[in-house]
Amino acid sequence: MFNRPGNRVNQQLALLSDRLSEENPALEGIVDPFRALDRVGYGAGLLDPEEDSYAFTISWWPMVAVLGTFSAGKSTFINDYIGKEVQRSGSQAVDDRFTVISYGSSEKVKELPGLALDGDPRFPFYRVSHEIERLSDGGGRTVDHFLAMKTVSAERLRGRILIDSPGFDADEQRATILQLTDHIIDLSDLVLVFFDARHPEPGAMRDTLEHLVNRVAARNDFTKLVFVLNMIDTTWREDNLEEVVSAWQRAVVRQGNATGRFYCVYNKGAAVEIGDDKVRARYEQKASRDREEIHAKIAEISSSRSYRIVGAMQAIAESMEMDARPALKGAMARWRRNVVRADVVLMALVIALVVWGAQALAGGFAPWLDGTMLEAVQDRPVVSVLAVVLLLVVLGGIHFLNRGWVARRVARSLPEESASGNWRAAFRKNTVFWRSIFRKSPAGLGRGSVRQLHALRDQVEGFVQRLNNQFMDEGAPASGTPAGGAAGGVAGAGAAEPSTESGSRETAGREEQRGQG
Ligand SMILES: Nc1nc2c(ncn2[C@@H]2O[C@H](COP(=O)(O)OP(=O)(O)OP(=O)(O)O)[C@@H](O)[C@H]2O)c(=O)[nH]1
Ligand SMILES: [Mg+2]
């Protein structure tokens, strides 16, 4: 009602705002334009104010997933990157679930159950538990079996999420883990696939290659794939790094991926002692150069994600005006045409029936024409009025039944989920019984709303400027290089954001709301 979000939605947006001010201040102010966009969506019936916000259809925090074979040093790499012992590491298989690591204000690592992720629209795991329950191989497993969350105060976690994963082994893995892996690859901006230089032969990494490499290759997402051969220190005695690397690259390429980047690194703290000074210098140089490039890639995704959020907001506003509005108008026209047609046919039938009944009652048309029946009618005013009222009720009833039938048929052709929201619910809002079938403009999407959408899009332009300034000011400090692809981020604005599992958007309104503003 009144185009305001429900309490829960309101709180979640406030939370989002808070987190942005802490981690990505350049984007903090964009929550208000999102709220304004939501108001138009609520008014049009495209969004359910109790459940939805356009802000929830976006993954706000860029995500880096670290996947790969068992004990390949994934957790060690993550700890080193963050600069804190966030994850346990060990020579045995350690991780059996995905750990989502994000920024928190506490210096100590805080562990939260996976459920914490599920209810939080800041994360791309929002509402993932329904999905997990559906997928999980019986036994009533919950989201906590598959996902954990850790937060800690670390500069490199500001404004981004890292995901550590269990070692990849398709045979062993439950279907749910595999599905989650797919989900995570979909949502991630960058996927680091770790391999172990101790076992670079194709057999040892078969599952990883088949599942991870193939899957991503099949989705044309190559650019976000980074292949990392870790623990190269272990090859120092043979000093055959080139051989190991090329065998590994061949195996990856054979799996259908020739476009991902390849890096070779090792972790100094965990490495074996490299006994030869020359070899050590060479290895160190290679590893530190590659490590820096990986870190730069991680830094880059934050800026491009920021641009994509701004772009997504513009894309939503545009889709409301250019897609939803014309589609609703078209649906309303079809509804109107078919209701009128059905009305004419059915009402003609009823009237024909009445005429036939009248002449049958009088024994032909003559008594009606010469006035004898009219006198008889005038003698019985109550009955006559009742008859007329009855006729009107029947005709009215037919009209409203037609409206309902036709509306249901037309509604079925409209999607419930789209970038601009639930078109079906928005259409239903236009067909409630008190709205005339002759209205042309969709409820809540009149000229006033369109002007508002334009104003919002203009306002968002300002954010692009602000982001440019921010990333230019930042240069390439701890957080890395500014986005080379910044402009590309904006240009790619139309590209659909991976949407979170948004629940069904049921019809929002019985309230008629014209374009507010
Ligand atoms: N030689 C060497 N050992 C490493 C390196 N990185 C990690 N290790 C060791 O390898 C073992 C496994 O490391 P983890 O970081 O736990 O590996 P992981 O990929 O997270 O393992 P899972 O979570 O069990 O799949 C640990 O004993 C680490 O100390 C490296 O660069 N060189
Ligand atoms: Mg691990």
Coordinates of C-alpha atoms and ligand atoms in Angstrom, one line a residue:
M1 CA 0.0 0.0 0.0
F2 CA 1.1 3.5 -0.8
N3 CA 4.1 2.1 -2.6
R4 CA 6.1 1.6 0.5
P5 CA 8.2 -1.4 1.2
G6 CA 7.2 -3.8 4.0
N7 CA 9.2 -3.8 7.3
R8 CA 11.4 -6.6 6.4
V9 CA 12.4 -5.2 3.0
N10 CA 12.9 -1.9 4.6
Q11 CA 15.3 -3.3 7.2
Q12 CA 17.3 -5.2 4.6
L13 CA 17.7 -2.1 2.5
A14 CA 18.9 -0.2 5.6
L15 CA 21.4 -3.0 6.3
L16 CA 22.6 -2.9 2.7
S17 CA 23.1 0.9 3.1
D18 CA 25.1 0.4 6.3
R19 CA 27.4 -2.3 4.8
L20 CA 28.0 -0.2 1.7
S21 CA 29.0 2.8 3.8
E22 CA 31.5 0.6 5.5
E23 CA 32.9 -1.3 2.5
N24 CA 32.1 0.6 -0.7
P25 CA 31.1 4.2 0.1
A26 CA 31.0 5.2 -3.5
L27 CA 27.9 3.1 -3.9
E28 CA 26.2 3.9 -0.6
G29 CA 24.0 6.6 -2.1
I30 CA 22.6 4.3 -4.8
V31 CA 20.3 2.6 -2.3
D32 CA 18.0 5.6 -2.4
P33 CA 17.5 5.6 -6.1
F34 CA 16.8 1.9 -5.8
R35 CA 14.2 2.7 -3.3
A36 CA 12.7 5.2 -5.7
L37 CA 12.7 2.5 -8.4
D38 CA 11.1 0.1 -6.0
R39 CA 8.2 2.6 -5.4
V40 CA 7.5 2.7 -9.1
G41 CA 7.6 -1.1 -9.1
Y42 CA 5.3 -1.4 -6.2
G43 CA 2.9 1.1 -7.7
A44 CA 2.8 -0.8 -11.0
G45 CA 2.4 -4.1 -9.2
L46 CA 5.7 -5.4 -10.6
L47 CA 7.1 -5.9 -7.2
D48 CA 5.7 -7.2 -4.0
P49 CA 6.4 -4.6 -1.3
E50 CA 6.5 -7.3 1.4
E51 CA 9.1 -9.4 -0.3
D52 CA 11.0 -7.6 -3.0
S53 CA 13.2 -4.8 -4.0
Y54 CA 15.1 -4.4 -7.2
A55 CA 18.1 -4.1 -5.0
F56 CA 17.7 -7.8 -4.1
T57 CA 18.0 -8.9 -7.7
I58 CA 21.7 -7.8 -7.8
S59 CA 24.7 -9.4 -6.2
W60 CA 26.2 -6.4 -4.6
W61 CA 29.5 -7.9 -3.4
P62 CA 31.8 -9.1 -6.1
M63 CA 32.7 -12.8 -5.5
V64 CA 35.9 -14.7 -6.0
A65 CA 35.6 -18.4 -5.8
V66 CA 38.6 -20.7 -5.1
L67 CA 37.9 -24.1 -6.4
G68 CA 40.2 -27.0 -7.3
T69 CA 41.6 -30.4 -6.3
F70 CA 42.1 -31.7 -2.8
S71 CA 44.8 -30.2 -0.7
A72 CA 46.0 -28.0 -3.6
G73 CA 46.6 -25.2 -1.1
K74 CA 43.3 -23.3 -1.7
S75 CA 42.8 -22.4 2.0
T76 CA 46.5 -21.5 2.4
F77 CA 46.3 -19.2 -0.6
I78 CA 43.2 -17.5 0.9
N79 CA 44.8 -17.0 4.3
D80 CA 47.8 -15.5 2.7
Y81 CA 45.7 -13.2 0.5
I82 CA 43.7 -12.0 3.5
G83 CA 46.7 -11.8 5.8
K84 CA 44.9 -13.7 8.5
E85 CA 44.5 -17.3 9.5
V86 CA 40.9 -17.5 8.5
Q87 CA 40.8 -21.0 7.1
R88 CA 42.3 -24.2 8.5
S89 CA 44.7 -26.0 6.2
G90 CA 46.3 -29.4 6.4
S91 CA 47.6 -32.3 4.5
Q92 CA 44.4 -34.3 4.9
A93 CA 41.2 -33.2 3.2
V94 CA 40.1 -30.3 5.4
D95 CA 37.2 -28.4 3.9
D96 CA 34.0 -30.3 3.5
R97 CA 31.8 -27.3 2.8
F98 CA 31.9 -23.9 1.1
T99 CA 33.0 -21.1 3.3
V100 CA 32.0 -17.6 2.4
I101 CA 34.4 -15.1 3.8
S102 CA 33.5 -11.5 4.0
Y103 CA 34.4 -8.3 5.8
G104 CA 33.5 -7.8 9.4
S105 CA 34.4 -5.2 12.0
S106 CA 35.9 -7.6 14.5
E107 CA 39.7 -8.4 14.4
K108 CA 38.9 -11.9 15.4
V109 CA 37.5 -14.4 12.9
K110 CA 33.8 -14.8 13.5
E111 CA 32.0 -17.9 12.3
L112 CA 28.4 -17.9 11.5
P113 CA 26.1 -20.7 10.3
G114 CA 25.3 -20.9 6.7
L115 CA 21.8 -19.8 7.5
A116 CA 23.2 -16.3 8.1
L117 CA 23.9 -16.1 4.4
D118 CA 20.6 -17.3 3.4
G119 CA 18.6 -14.5 4.9
D120 CA 20.8 -11.7 3.9
P121 CA 20.2 -9.9 0.6
R122 CA 23.7 -8.5 0.5
F123 CA 25.0 -11.9 -0.5
P124 CA 24.3 -13.8 -3.6
F125 CA 23.2 -16.8 -1.5
Y126 CA 20.0 -15.1 -0.6
R127 CA 17.2 -17.7 -0.4
V128 CA 19.5 -20.4 -1.5
S129 CA 18.4 -22.8 1.2
H130 CA 15.1 -23.6 -0.5
E131 CA 17.2 -24.6 -3.4
I132 CA 19.6 -26.7 -1.2
E133 CA 16.7 -28.4 0.5
R134 CA 15.3 -29.3 -2.9
L135 CA 18.6 -30.6 -4.1
S136 CA 19.9 -32.2 -1.0
D137 CA 20.0 -36.0 -1.2
G138 CA 17.4 -36.6 1.5
G139 CA 18.2 -36.8 5.2
G140 CA 16.9 -33.3 5.8
R141 CA 20.2 -31.6 5.3
T142 CA 20.2 -28.0 5.7
V143 CA 22.1 -25.1 4.4
D144 CA 24.6 -25.4 7.2
H145 CA 25.9 -28.7 5.9
F146 CA 27.1 -27.0 2.7
L147 CA 27.8 -23.4 3.5
A148 CA 29.5 -21.6 6.3
M149 CA 30.3 -18.0 6.7
K150 CA 33.2 -16.2 8.3
T151 CA 33.8 -12.6 8.8
V152 CA 36.9 -10.8 9.9
S153 CA 38.3 -7.3 9.7
A154 CA 40.8 -7.3 6.8
E155 CA 41.4 -4.6 4.2
R156 CA 41.4 -7.0 1.3
L157 CA 37.9 -8.2 2.2
R158 CA 36.3 -4.8 2.1
G159 CA 33.7 -4.8 -0.6
R160 CA 34.2 -8.3 -1.8
I161 CA 33.5 -11.9 -0.9
L162 CA 35.9 -14.9 -1.1
I163 CA 34.7 -18.4 -1.2
D164 CA 36.8 -21.3 -0.2
S165 CA 35.6 -24.7 -1.3
P166 CA 36.0 -28.4 -0.5
G167 CA 38.5 -30.2 -2.7
F168 CA 36.9 -31.2 -5.9
D169 CA 36.1 -34.8 -6.4
A170 CA 33.1 -35.6 -8.5
D171 CA 32.8 -39.2 -7.5
E172 CA 32.8 -38.5 -3.8
Q173 CA 30.7 -35.5 -4.0
R174 CA 27.0 -35.4 -3.3
A175 CA 24.9 -34.0 -6.0
T176 CA 24.2 -31.0 -3.8
I177 CA 27.8 -29.9 -3.7
L178 CA 28.1 -30.3 -7.4
Q179 CA 25.0 -28.1 -7.9
L180 CA 26.3 -25.6 -5.4
T181 CA 29.6 -25.5 -7.3
D182 CA 27.7 -24.7 -10.4
H183 CA 25.7 -22.0 -8.6
I184 CA 28.9 -20.5 -7.3
I185 CA 30.6 -20.5 -10.7
D186 CA 27.5 -18.7 -12.1
L187 CA 27.6 -16.1 -9.4
S188 CA 31.3 -15.5 -9.2
D189 CA 33.1 -12.7 -11.0
L190 CA 36.3 -14.6 -10.8
V191 CA 37.0 -18.3 -10.4
L192 CA 40.4 -19.5 -9.4
V193 CA 40.8 -23.1 -10.2
F194 CA 43.7 -24.6 -8.2
F195 CA 45.8 -27.5 -9.2
D196 CA 48.6 -29.3 -7.3
A197 CA 52.0 -29.3 -9.0
R198 CA 52.8 -32.6 -7.2
H199 CA 50.1 -34.3 -9.3
P200 CA 50.0 -32.5 -12.6
E201 CA 49.1 -35.6 -14.6
P202 CA 45.6 -35.6 -16.1
G203 CA 44.4 -38.5 -14.1
A204 CA 44.8 -36.8 -10.8
M205 CA 42.8 -33.8 -11.9
R206 CA 40.3 -35.6 -14.1
D207 CA 37.2 -34.6 -12.1
T208 CA 38.3 -31.1 -11.7
L209 CA 39.0 -30.8 -15.4
E210 CA 35.9 -32.5 -16.5
H211 CA 33.5 -30.8 -14.2
L212 CA 34.9 -27.3 -13.6
V213 CA 36.7 -26.6 -16.8
N214 CA 34.1 -28.2 -19.0
R215 CA 31.2 -26.6 -17.3
V216 CA 32.6 -23.1 -17.4
A217 CA 33.7 -23.6 -21.0
A218 CA 30.2 -24.7 -21.9
R219 CA 28.9 -21.4 -20.5
N220 CA 31.2 -19.1 -22.4
D221 CA 32.4 -17.7 -19.2
F222 CA 36.1 -18.3 -19.9
T223 CA 37.2 -14.8 -19.0
K224 CA 36.4 -15.3 -15.4
L225 CA 38.4 -18.5 -15.2
V226 CA 42.0 -18.4 -13.8
F227 CA 44.0 -21.6 -13.6
V228 CA 46.5 -21.8 -10.9
L229 CA 49.2 -24.4 -10.6
N230 CA 50.1 -24.2 -6.9
M231 CA 52.9 -25.7 -4.9
I232 CA 55.4 -25.4 -7.7
D233 CA 58.1 -25.4 -5.0
T234 CA 57.8 -29.1 -4.9
T235 CA 59.3 -29.4 -8.4
W236 CA 62.5 -27.7 -7.6
R237 CA 64.7 -30.8 -7.2
E238 CA 63.9 -32.0 -10.7
D239 CA 63.9 -28.4 -11.8
N240 CA 61.5 -29.3 -14.5
L241 CA 58.9 -26.5 -14.0
E242 CA 58.5 -25.9 -17.7
E243 CA 57.7 -29.5 -18.3
V244 CA 55.2 -29.8 -15.5
V245 CA 53.5 -26.6 -16.5
S246 CA 53.2 -27.5 -20.1
A247 CA 51.8 -30.9 -19.3
W248 CA 49.3 -29.2 -17.0
Q249 CA 48.3 -26.6 -19.6
R250 CA 47.9 -29.2 -22.3
A251 CA 45.5 -31.2 -20.0
V252 CA 43.4 -28.0 -19.4
V253 CA 43.4 -27.0 -23.0
R254 CA 42.4 -30.5 -24.1
Q255 CA 39.4 -30.2 -21.9
G256 CA 38.2 -27.4 -24.1
N257 CA 39.6 -24.3 -22.5
A258 CA 42.2 -22.3 -24.3
T259 CA 41.3 -18.9 -23.1
G260 CA 41.7 -18.9 -19.3
R261 CA 44.9 -17.5 -17.9
F262 CA 47.5 -19.8 -16.4
Y263 CA 49.6 -18.9 -13.3
C264 CA 52.1 -20.8 -11.3
V265 CA 52.6 -20.0 -7.6
Y266 CA 53.5 -21.4 -4.3
N267 CA 53.2 -20.3 -0.7
K268 CA 56.5 -19.5 0.9
G269 CA 55.4 -20.2 4.4
A270 CA 54.2 -23.7 3.5
A271 CA 56.8 -24.5 0.8
V272 CA 59.6 -27.0 1.1
E273 CA 63.0 -25.6 1.4
I274 CA 64.5 -24.9 -2.0
G275 CA 68.1 -25.9 -1.5
D276 CA 69.6 -24.3 -4.6
D277 CA 70.0 -20.5 -4.5
K278 CA 69.6 -20.0 -8.3
V279 CA 66.6 -22.2 -8.6
R280 CA 65.1 -20.5 -5.5
A281 CA 65.5 -17.1 -7.0
R282 CA 64.0 -18.2 -10.3
Y283 CA 61.0 -19.8 -8.6
E284 CA 60.5 -16.9 -6.2
Q285 CA 60.5 -14.5 -9.1
K286 CA 58.0 -16.5 -11.1
A287 CA 55.7 -17.1 -8.2
S288 CA 55.7 -13.5 -6.9
R289 CA 55.0 -12.1 -10.3
D290 CA 52.1 -14.5 -10.9
R291 CA 50.7 -14.0 -7.4
E292 CA 50.7 -10.2 -8.0
E293 CA 48.8 -10.7 -11.2
I294 CA 46.2 -12.9 -9.5
H295 CA 45.8 -10.3 -6.7
A296 CA 45.4 -7.6 -9.3
K297 CA 42.7 -9.6 -11.0
I298 CA 40.9 -9.9 -7.7
A299 CA 41.1 -6.1 -7.1
E300 CA 39.8 -5.4 -10.6
I301 CA 36.6 -7.2 -10.1
S302 CA 35.5 -4.9 -7.4
S303 CA 35.5 -1.9 -9.6
S304 CA 33.9 -3.6 -12.5
R305 CA 31.2 -4.9 -10.2
S306 CA 30.5 -1.4 -9.0
Y307 CA 30.0 -0.2 -12.5
R308 CA 27.8 -3.2 -13.2
I309 CA 25.5 -2.4 -10.3
V310 CA 25.0 1.1 -11.6
G311 CA 24.5 -0.4 -15.0
A312 CA 22.0 -2.9 -13.7
M313 CA 20.0 -0.1 -12.0
Q314 CA 19.8 1.7 -15.3
A315 CA 18.9 -1.5 -17.1
I316 CA 16.0 -2.1 -14.7
A317 CA 14.7 1.4 -15.1
E318 CA 14.9 1.1 -18.8
S319 CA 13.3 -2.3 -18.8
M320 CA 10.4 -1.0 -16.8
E321 CA 9.8 1.7 -19.4
M322 CA 10.8 0.0 -22.6
D323 CA 9.7 -3.6 -21.9
A324 CA 7.2 -3.8 -19.1
R325 CA 5.1 -0.8 -20.0
P326 CA 4.6 -1.7 -23.7
A327 CA 4.0 -5.3 -22.8
L328 CA 1.4 -4.4 -20.3
K329 CA -0.2 -2.0 -22.7
G330 CA -0.3 -4.7 -25.3
A331 CA -1.8 -7.2 -22.8
M332 CA -4.4 -4.7 -21.8
A333 CA -5.4 -4.0 -25.4
R334 CA -5.7 -7.7 -26.0
W335 CA -7.8 -8.1 -22.9
R336 CA -10.0 -5.1 -23.9
R337 CA -10.6 -6.4 -27.4
N338 CA -11.4 -9.9 -26.3
V339 CA -13.7 -8.8 -23.5
V340 CA -15.6 -6.5 -25.9
R341 CA -15.9 -9.4 -28.4
A342 CA -17.1 -11.9 -25.8
D343 CA -19.5 -9.3 -24.4
V344 CA -21.1 -8.6 -27.7
V345 CA -21.5 -12.2 -28.6
L346 CA -22.9 -13.3 -25.2
M347 CA -25.0 -10.3 -24.6
A348 CA -26.5 -10.6 -28.1
L349 CA -27.4 -14.1 -27.2
V350 CA -29.1 -13.1 -23.9
I351 CA -31.0 -10.3 -25.6
A352 CA -32.1 -12.7 -28.4
L353 CA -33.3 -15.1 -25.7
V354 CA -35.2 -12.3 -23.9
V355 CA -36.9 -11.2 -27.1
W356 CA -37.8 -14.8 -28.0
G357 CA -39.2 -15.2 -24.5
A358 CA -41.2 -12.0 -24.7
Q359 CA -42.8 -13.0 -27.9
A360 CA -43.5 -16.5 -26.7
L361 CA -45.1 -15.1 -23.6
A362 CA -47.4 -12.8 -25.6
G363 CA -48.0 -15.4 -28.3
G364 CA -46.2 -13.5 -31.0
F365 CA -44.9 -10.0 -31.7
A366 CA -48.2 -8.4 -32.5
P367 CA -49.4 -7.8 -28.8
W368 CA -46.1 -5.9 -28.2
L369 CA -46.5 -3.8 -31.3
D370 CA -50.1 -2.8 -30.8
G371 CA -49.5 -1.8 -27.2
T372 CA -51.6 -4.4 -25.4
M373 CA -48.5 -6.0 -23.8
L374 CA -47.1 -2.6 -22.8
E375 CA -50.4 -1.9 -20.9
A376 CA -50.1 -5.2 -19.2
V377 CA -46.5 -4.3 -18.2
Q378 CA -47.6 -0.9 -16.9
D379 CA -50.2 -2.7 -14.8
R380 CA -47.4 -4.7 -13.1
P381 CA -44.7 -2.2 -12.3
V382 CA -42.9 -4.2 -9.6
V383 CA -42.6 -7.3 -11.7
S384 CA -41.5 -5.2 -14.7
V385 CA -38.8 -3.3 -12.8
L386 CA -37.6 -6.6 -11.3
A387 CA -37.4 -8.1 -14.8
V388 CA -35.3 -5.2 -16.1
V389 CA -33.0 -5.3 -13.0
L390 CA -32.6 -9.0 -13.5
L391 CA -31.7 -8.5 -17.1
L392 CA -29.1 -5.8 -16.2
V393 CA -27.6 -8.1 -13.5
V394 CA -27.3 -10.9 -15.9
L395 CA -25.7 -8.7 -18.5
G396 CA -23.4 -7.2 -15.9
G397 CA -22.5 -10.6 -14.6
I398 CA -21.7 -11.8 -18.1
H399 CA -19.4 -8.8 -18.6
F400 CA -17.5 -9.4 -15.3
L401 CA -17.2 -13.1 -16.0
N402 CA -15.8 -12.3 -19.4
R403 CA -13.3 -9.8 -17.9
G404 CA -12.1 -12.5 -15.4
W405 CA -11.8 -15.3 -18.0
V406 CA -10.1 -13.2 -20.6
A407 CA -7.7 -11.6 -18.0
R408 CA -6.7 -15.1 -16.7
R409 CA -6.0 -16.2 -20.3
V410 CA -4.0 -13.1 -21.2
A411 CA -2.1 -13.2 -17.8
R412 CA -0.8 -16.7 -18.6
S413 CA 1.2 -15.3 -21.5
L414 CA 3.1 -12.9 -19.2
P415 CA 6.2 -13.9 -17.3
E416 CA 6.3 -13.8 -13.5
E417 CA 10.0 -13.1 -13.4
S418 CA 11.8 -10.6 -15.5
A419 CA 14.4 -7.9 -15.0
S420 CA 11.6 -5.4 -14.3
G421 CA 9.6 -7.7 -12.1
N422 CA 6.4 -9.7 -12.2
W423 CA 4.5 -8.7 -15.3
R424 CA 1.7 -11.1 -14.6
A425 CA 1.0 -9.5 -11.2
A426 CA 1.2 -6.0 -12.7
F427 CA -1.3 -7.0 -15.4
R428 CA -3.7 -8.4 -12.9
K429 CA -3.5 -5.1 -11.1
N430 CA -4.9 -3.5 -14.2
T431 CA -7.8 -5.9 -14.4
V432 CA -9.3 -5.6 -11.0
F433 CA -13.0 -5.1 -11.2
W434 CA -13.2 -1.3 -10.6
R435 CA -10.7 -0.5 -13.4
S436 CA -12.4 0.3 -16.7
I437 CA -11.4 -1.9 -19.6
F438 CA -11.0 1.2 -21.7
R439 CA -8.0 2.6 -19.7
K440 CA -4.9 2.6 -21.9
S441 CA -2.2 3.4 -19.5
P442 CA -1.0 0.6 -17.1
A443 CA -1.6 1.3 -13.5
G444 CA 1.3 3.0 -11.8
L445 CA 3.2 3.4 -15.1
G446 CA 1.6 6.5 -16.4
R447 CA 3.5 9.5 -17.7
G448 CA 4.4 10.7 -14.2
S449 CA 6.1 7.4 -13.5
V450 CA 7.9 7.4 -16.8
R451 CA 9.3 10.9 -16.0
Q452 CA 10.4 9.6 -12.7
L453 CA 12.2 6.7 -14.3
H454 CA 14.0 9.2 -16.6
A455 CA 15.0 11.3 -13.6
L456 CA 16.4 8.2 -11.9
R457 CA 18.4 7.2 -14.8
D458 CA 19.9 10.7 -15.0
Q459 CA 20.6 10.6 -11.3
V460 CA 22.5 7.4 -11.7
E461 CA 24.8 9.0 -14.3
G462 CA 26.2 10.9 -11.4
F463 CA 27.3 7.7 -9.8
V464 CA 29.3 6.7 -12.8
Q465 CA 31.2 9.9 -12.4
R466 CA 31.7 9.3 -8.7
L467 CA 33.0 5.8 -9.4
N468 CA 35.4 7.1 -12.0
N469 CA 36.8 9.5 -9.5
Q470 CA 37.1 6.9 -6.8
F471 CA 38.9 4.4 -8.9
M472 CA 41.2 7.1 -10.3
D473 CA 42.0 8.4 -6.9
E474 CA 42.7 4.9 -5.6
G475 CA 45.3 4.3 -8.2
A476 CA 46.8 0.9 -7.4
P477 CA 47.4 0.7 -3.7
A478 CA 46.7 -2.3 -1.6
S479 CA 43.4 -2.9 -3.3
G480 CA 45.1 -3.1 -6.7
T481 CA 44.8 -1.6 -10.1
P482 CA 41.7 0.4 -11.1
A483 CA 39.5 -1.4 -13.6
G484 CA 41.0 -1.4 -17.0
G485 CA 37.6 -2.4 -18.1
A486 CA 35.7 0.3 -16.3
A487 CA 34.1 1.8 -19.3
G488 CA 33.3 -1.7 -20.5
G489 CA 31.4 -2.2 -17.2
V490 CA 29.1 0.6 -18.0
A491 CA 28.8 -0.4 -21.6
G492 CA 27.8 -3.8 -20.5
A493 CA 25.2 -2.3 -18.3
G494 CA 22.4 -4.1 -20.1
A495 CA 23.8 -7.4 -19.4
A496 CA 21.6 -9.1 -16.9
E497 CA 23.0 -9.5 -13.4
P498 CA 22.9 -12.9 -12.1
S499 CA 19.8 -12.7 -10.1
T500 CA 19.5 -14.2 -6.7
E501 CA 16.9 -16.7 -6.0
S502 CA 14.1 -14.4 -5.7
G503 CA 10.9 -16.0 -4.5
S504 CA 7.8 -15.9 -6.5
R505 CA 6.5 -12.4 -6.8
E506 CA 2.9 -12.7 -6.0
T507 CA 0.5 -10.0 -7.0
A508 CA 1.1 -7.0 -4.9
G509 CA -1.9 -4.8 -5.2
R510 CA -5.5 -4.7 -5.0
E511 CA -5.0 -1.0 -4.6
E512 CA -5.3 1.2 -7.7
Q513 CA -2.3 3.5 -7.8
R514 CA -1.7 5.9 -10.6
G515 CA 1.7 7.2 -11.3
Q516 CA 2.7 8.9 -8.2
G517 CA 4.9 11.8 -8.1
Ligands
LIG1 N1 54.9 -27.4 -0.6 C1 53.8 -26.6 -0.4 N2 52.9 -26.9 0.4 C2 51.8 -26.1 0.5 C3 51.6 -25.0 -0.3 N3 50.4 -24.4 0.0 C4 49.9 -25.2 0.9 N4 50.6 -26.2 1.2 C5 50.3 -27.3 2.2 O1 49.4 -28.2 1.6 C6 48.5 -28.7 2.6 C7 47.1 -28.5 2.1 O2 46.8 -27.1 2.1 P1 45.4 -26.5 2.2 O3 45.5 -25.0 2.1 O4 44.7 -27.0 3.4 O5 44.7 -27.1 0.9 P2 43.2 -27.0 0.5 O6 43.2 -27.0 -1.0 O7 42.5 -26.0 1.2 O8 42.7 -28.5 0.9 P3 41.2 -29.0 1.2 O9 40.4 -27.9 1.8 O10 41.3 -30.2 2.0 O11 40.7 -29.4 -0.2 C8 48.8 -28.0 3.8 O12 49.6 -28.9 4.6 C9 49.6 -26.8 3.4 O13 50.6 -26.4 4.4 C10 52.7 -24.7 -1.2 O14 52.7 -23.7 -2.0 N5 53.8 -25.5 -1.2
MG2 MG 40.8 -26.0 2.3

